CSV table of C-alpha atoms in Angstrom, one decimal:
chain,number,residue,atom,x,y,z
A,1,GLN,CA,32.6,164.9,120.9
A,2,SER,CA,36.2,164.3,121.8
A,3,VAL,CA,38.8,166.6,122.6
A,4,LEU,CA,41.3,165.2,120.2
A,5,THR,CA,40.3,164.5,116.6
A,6,GLN,CA,40.8,161.5,115.0
A,7,PRO,CA,39.9,159.8,112.0
A,8,PRO,CA,37.1,157.4,112.5
A,9,SER,CA,38.9,154.7,110.2
A,10,ALA,CA,41.7,153.9,108.3
A,11,SER,CA,42.7,150.8,106.4
A,12,GLY,CA,45.6,149.4,104.3
A,13,THR,CA,46.5,146.0,103.3
A,14,PRO,CA,49.4,144.0,104.5
A,15,GLY,CA,52.9,145.0,104.0
A,16,GLN,CA,51.6,148.6,104.0
A,17,ARG,CA,52.4,151.6,105.9
A,18,VAL,CA,49.3,153.5,107.3
A,19,THR,CA,49.4,156.6,109.4
A,20,ILE,CA,46.5,157.7,111.8
A,21,SER,CA,46.6,161.3,112.9
A,22,CYS,CA,45.5,163.1,116.1
A,23,SER,CA,44.7,166.8,116.2
A,24,GLY,CA,44.5,168.9,119.3
A,25,ARG,CA,45.3,172.3,120.5
A,26,SER,CA,47.9,174.3,122.5
A,27,SER,CA,46.4,173.2,125.9
A,28,ASN,CA,46.7,169.6,125.2
A,29,ILE,CA,48.9,168.3,122.7
A,30,GLY,CA,50.8,171.5,122.3
A,31,GLY,CA,52.3,171.5,125.5
A,32,ASN,CA,52.2,167.7,126.7
A,33,THR,CA,53.2,164.5,125.0
A,34,VAL,CA,51.2,162.2,123.4
A,35,ASN,CA,50.4,158.7,124.2
A,36,TRP,CA,49.1,156.0,122.1
A,37,TYR,CA,47.0,152.9,122.7
A,38,GLN,CA,45.8,150.0,120.8
A,39,HIS,CA,42.5,148.3,121.6
A,40,LEU,CA,41.2,144.8,120.5
A,41,PRO,CA,37.6,144.2,121.4
A,42,GLY,CA,36.8,142.7,124.3
A,43,MET,CA,40.9,143.0,125.5
A,44,ALA,CA,42.2,145.4,127.7
A,45,PRO,CA,43.6,148.4,126.0
A,46,LYS,CA,47.5,148.2,125.6
A,47,LEU,CA,50.0,150.7,125.4
A,48,LEU,CA,51.9,151.3,121.9
A,49,VAL,CA,53.6,154.6,122.1
A,50,HIS,CA,54.5,157.1,125.3
A,51,SER,CA,55.9,160.4,125.4
A,52,SER,CA,54.9,161.0,121.8
A,53,ASN,CA,57.9,158.7,120.2
A,54,HIS,CA,58.9,156.3,122.7
A,55,ARG,CA,58.0,152.5,122.5
A,56,PRO,CA,57.5,150.2,125.3
A,57,SER,CA,59.8,147.0,125.6
A,58,GLY,CA,57.9,144.5,123.3
A,59,VAL,CA,56.0,146.4,121.1
A,60,PRO,CA,57.7,146.1,117.7
A,61,ASP,CA,59.4,148.8,115.7
A,62,ARG,CA,56.9,148.6,113.1
A,63,PHE,CA,54.7,151.3,115.4
A,64,SER,CA,56.3,154.7,116.0
A,65,GLY,CA,54.8,158.0,117.1
A,66,SER,CA,55.6,161.4,116.3
A,67,LYS,CA,54.4,164.9,117.4
A,68,SER,CA,54.7,168.2,115.7
A,69,GLY,CA,52.8,171.5,117.4
A,70,THR,CA,49.2,170.5,118.0
A,71,SER,CA,49.2,167.4,116.0
A,72,ALA,CA,50.6,163.7,116.9
A,73,SER,CA,50.7,160.7,114.2
A,74,LEU,CA,50.9,156.9,114.8
A,75,ALA,CA,52.7,155.1,111.9
A,76,ILE,CA,52.3,151.4,111.4
A,77,SER,CA,54.7,150.1,108.8
A,78,GLY,CA,54.5,146.4,107.3
A,79,LEU,CA,50.8,146.0,108.1
A,80,GLN,CA,49.7,142.8,109.5
A,81,SER,CA,46.4,141.2,110.0
A,82,GLU,CA,46.8,141.2,114.0
A,83,ASP,CA,47.2,145.1,113.8
A,84,GLU,CA,43.4,145.4,113.1
A,85,ALA,CA,42.3,147.0,116.2
A,86,ASP,CA,41.2,150.3,117.4
A,87,TYR,CA,43.8,153.2,118.2
A,88,TYR,CA,43.3,156.0,120.5
A,89,CYS,CA,45.7,159.0,121.3
A,90,ALA,CA,45.5,160.6,124.6
A,91,THR,CA,47.4,163.4,126.5
A,92,TRP,CA,47.0,165.9,129.6
A,93,ASP,CA,45.1,168.8,128.9
A,94,ASP,CA,46.2,171.7,131.1
A,95,ASN,CA,42.7,173.6,130.7
A,96,LEU,CA,40.5,170.7,131.7
A,97,LYS,CA,43.1,169.6,134.0
A,98,GLY,CA,42.3,166.1,133.1
A,99,TRP,CA,43.4,163.2,130.7
A,100,VAL,CA,41.8,163.2,127.2
A,101,PHE,CA,41.5,160.8,124.7
A,102,GLY,CA,40.9,160.9,120.8
A,103,GLY,CA,37.8,159.4,119.6
A,104,GLY,CA,39.2,156.3,118.2
A,105,THR,CA,40.4,155.3,114.9
A,106,LYS,CA,39.4,151.8,113.9
A,107,LEU,CA,42.1,150.2,111.8
A,108,THR,CA,40.9,147.6,109.0
A,109,VAL,CA,43.9,145.1,107.4
A,110,LEU,CA,41.8,144.6,103.7
B,1,GLN,CA,55.0,143.0,136.1
B,2,VAL,CA,52.1,144.5,137.9
B,3,GLN,CA,48.5,142.9,136.6
B,4,LEU,CA,45.5,144.5,137.2
B,5,ALA,CA,42.2,142.4,138.1
B,6,GLN,CA,38.8,143.9,138.1
B,7,SER,CA,35.7,143.1,139.8
B,8,GLY,CA,32.8,141.1,137.7
B,9,PRO,CA,30.0,142.5,135.4
B,10,GLU,CA,27.2,144.5,137.5
B,11,MET,CA,23.6,145.1,136.5
B,12,ARG,CA,21.6,148.1,138.3
B,13,LYS,CA,18.6,149.8,138.3
B,14,PRO,CA,18.6,153.6,137.1
B,15,GLY,CA,19.2,155.5,140.2
B,16,ALA,CA,21.3,153.1,142.2
B,17,SER,CA,25.1,152.8,142.8
B,18,VAL,CA,27.9,150.7,141.8
B,19,GLN,CA,31.3,149.9,143.0
B,20,ILE,CA,33.9,148.2,140.9
B,21,SER,CA,37.2,147.1,142.2
B,22,CYS,CA,40.7,146.7,140.8
B,23,LYS,CA,43.3,144.3,142.4
B,24,ALA,CA,46.9,144.6,141.6
B,25,SER,CA,49.2,141.4,141.6
B,26,GLY,CA,52.9,140.8,141.0
B,27,ASN,CA,55.1,143.7,141.5
B,28,THR,CA,53.4,145.8,144.4
B,29,PHE,CA,51.9,149.2,143.1
B,30,THR,CA,52.4,151.2,146.1
B,31,ASN,CA,54.1,154.1,143.9
B,32,ASP,CA,51.3,153.9,141.2
B,33,HIS,CA,48.8,156.8,140.5
B,34,MET,CA,45.4,154.7,139.4
B,35,HIS,CA,42.9,156.0,137.0
B,36,TRP,CA,39.6,155.0,135.8
B,37,VAL,CA,38.3,155.0,132.0
B,38,ARG,CA,35.2,153.9,130.6
B,39,GLN,CA,33.9,153.1,127.1
B,40,ALA,CA,30.3,152.8,126.3
B,41,PRO,CA,28.8,151.1,123.8
B,42,GLY,CA,30.0,152.4,120.5
B,43,GLN,CA,32.2,155.1,121.7
B,44,GLY,CA,35.4,155.9,122.4
B,45,LEU,CA,37.6,155.9,125.8
B,46,GLU,CA,36.5,158.4,128.4
B,47,TRP,CA,39.0,159.2,131.3
B,48,MET,CA,37.0,159.5,134.8
B,49,GLY,CA,39.5,160.2,137.1
B,50,ILE,CA,42.7,159.5,139.1
B,51,ILE,CA,43.8,158.7,143.0
B,52,ASN,CA,47.4,158.9,144.1
B,53,PRO,CA,49.5,156.2,145.7
B,54,SER,CA,48.6,157.3,149.0
B,55,GLY,CA,44.8,157.7,148.3
B,56,GLN,CA,44.9,161.1,149.7
B,57,ALA,CA,44.4,163.1,146.7
B,58,THR,CA,42.1,162.3,143.9
B,59,SER,CA,40.9,164.3,140.8
B,60,TYR,CA,37.5,163.5,138.7
B,61,THR,CA,36.9,165.2,135.4
B,62,GLN,CA,33.8,167.4,135.6
B,63,LYS,CA,31.4,165.2,134.2
B,64,PHE,CA,31.3,162.9,137.2
B,65,GLN,CA,32.1,165.3,140.0
B,66,GLY,CA,29.5,164.6,142.6
B,67,ARG,CA,28.9,161.1,141.4
B,68,VAL,CA,31.9,159.5,141.5
B,69,THR,CA,34.5,158.5,144.4
B,70,MET,CA,37.5,156.5,143.9
B,71,THR,CA,39.4,155.0,147.0
B,72,ARG,CA,42.2,152.8,147.6
B,73,ASP,CA,43.3,150.4,150.2
B,74,THR,CA,47.0,150.1,150.1
B,75,SER,CA,46.9,147.0,152.6
B,76,THR,CA,45.2,144.7,150.0
B,77,ASN,CA,46.6,146.7,146.7
B,78,THR,CA,43.1,147.3,145.7
B,79,VAL,CA,41.5,150.6,144.2
B,80,TYR,CA,37.6,150.9,144.2
B,81,MET,CA,35.4,153.3,142.0
B,82,ASP,CA,32.1,154.2,143.5
B,83,LEU,CA,29.4,155.7,141.0
B,84,THR,CA,26.3,156.9,142.4
B,85,ASN,CA,22.9,158.0,140.8
B,86,LEU,CA,23.3,155.7,137.9
B,87,THR,CA,21.4,156.2,134.3
B,88,SER,CA,21.1,154.3,131.1
B,89,GLU,CA,24.3,156.7,129.9
B,90,ASP,CA,26.2,154.9,132.5
B,91,THR,CA,26.1,151.4,130.7
B,92,ALA,CA,29.8,150.7,129.8
B,93,VAL,CA,33.0,148.7,130.4
B,94,TYR,CA,34.9,150.5,133.0
B,95,TYR,CA,38.9,150.0,133.1
B,96,CYS,CA,41.2,150.7,135.8
B,97,ALA,CA,44.8,151.5,134.6
B,98,ARG,CA,48.0,152.3,136.3
B,99,SER,CA,50.4,154.9,135.8
B,100,GLY,CA,53.9,156.1,137.6
B,101,GLY,CA,52.8,159.7,137.9
B,102,TRP,CA,49.9,161.8,137.8
B,103,TYR,CA,50.9,163.0,134.3
B,104,ALA,CA,52.4,159.7,132.9
B,105,HIS,CA,51.2,157.5,130.3
B,106,PHE,CA,48.8,154.5,131.5
B,107,GLN,CA,51.3,151.5,131.6
B,108,THR,CA,48.7,148.7,132.4
B,109,TRP,CA,45.0,148.0,132.1
B,110,GLY,CA,42.6,146.1,133.8
B,111,GLN,CA,40.6,143.7,131.7
B,112,GLY,CA,37.3,145.6,132.2
B,113,THR,CA,34.1,145.3,134.1
B,114,LEU,CA,30.7,145.9,132.4
B,115,VAL,CA,28.0,148.0,134.2
B,116,THR,CA,24.8,147.5,132.6
B,117,VAL,CA,22.2,150.2,134.0
B,118,SER,CA,18.6,149.1,132.8
B,119,SER,CA,15.2,149.3,134.3
C-alpha cells in the first residue's frame, strides 16, 4: 500500500485534457512540494513537474501541476498518443523521514 | 548534462547479496545527492535511500535498514548499492537517481538494473 494515493488508471482521447490526482496527508503533501514523473516501460523515469508546479526545460507546457492542502494534481492537455505511460507523484514525508511515491497511474490514450 | 549508467542485470539465489553500480558522466555530479529506487514486477516505484555528495551521510528507508548499504567513489563518479540476504521479493528493477539536495526532486535517472532472485 503506497503512502500517496493515485487512481490506478486514467484514459482520454487525443486532444483531450486529463487530470491525475495524488492524495496524501499533512506529513507529506501537506508540508512539502510534489514532483511528478513519467515512466515508459523499459525506460528510465523522467521528471515532468517539480516543486508542485514547475516544469523542467524541455517538458511541454501541456503538462502542468498543482497542489492544494494534502492533494496534488497533474494535468495533461492536448493528449497525445506518446503520453501513454505510467505517472507517479512523489514527495518527502516528514514522519517517515524519506521520499514516498504514489502507486502510479497508468494513462491510456484511446 | 549528467547521465547515469548502471551496471548490467544480475541473477542471485536466495540469501545471496548483490552490488549495483551507477556511474555518472558528463558534468560531474560532485554536488549531487544520489538515490536508489526500485520497482518490483507489477508494482510502483519504491524509494530505498539516499547518499550525500561526500558519501559521509546516508539514510535508508526502514524496510531496508540492516540489508542495504549505499556508498560512492568520488574519484570515479560512481555510486554503489549493496543489498544482502536477498529473497524473491527483492526481484525488481533498481534505479539510481540524482538530486540537487536531500529534499530536492530527482533530476536524472539511470536506465535501471534488473535483479532476479531465484533458486
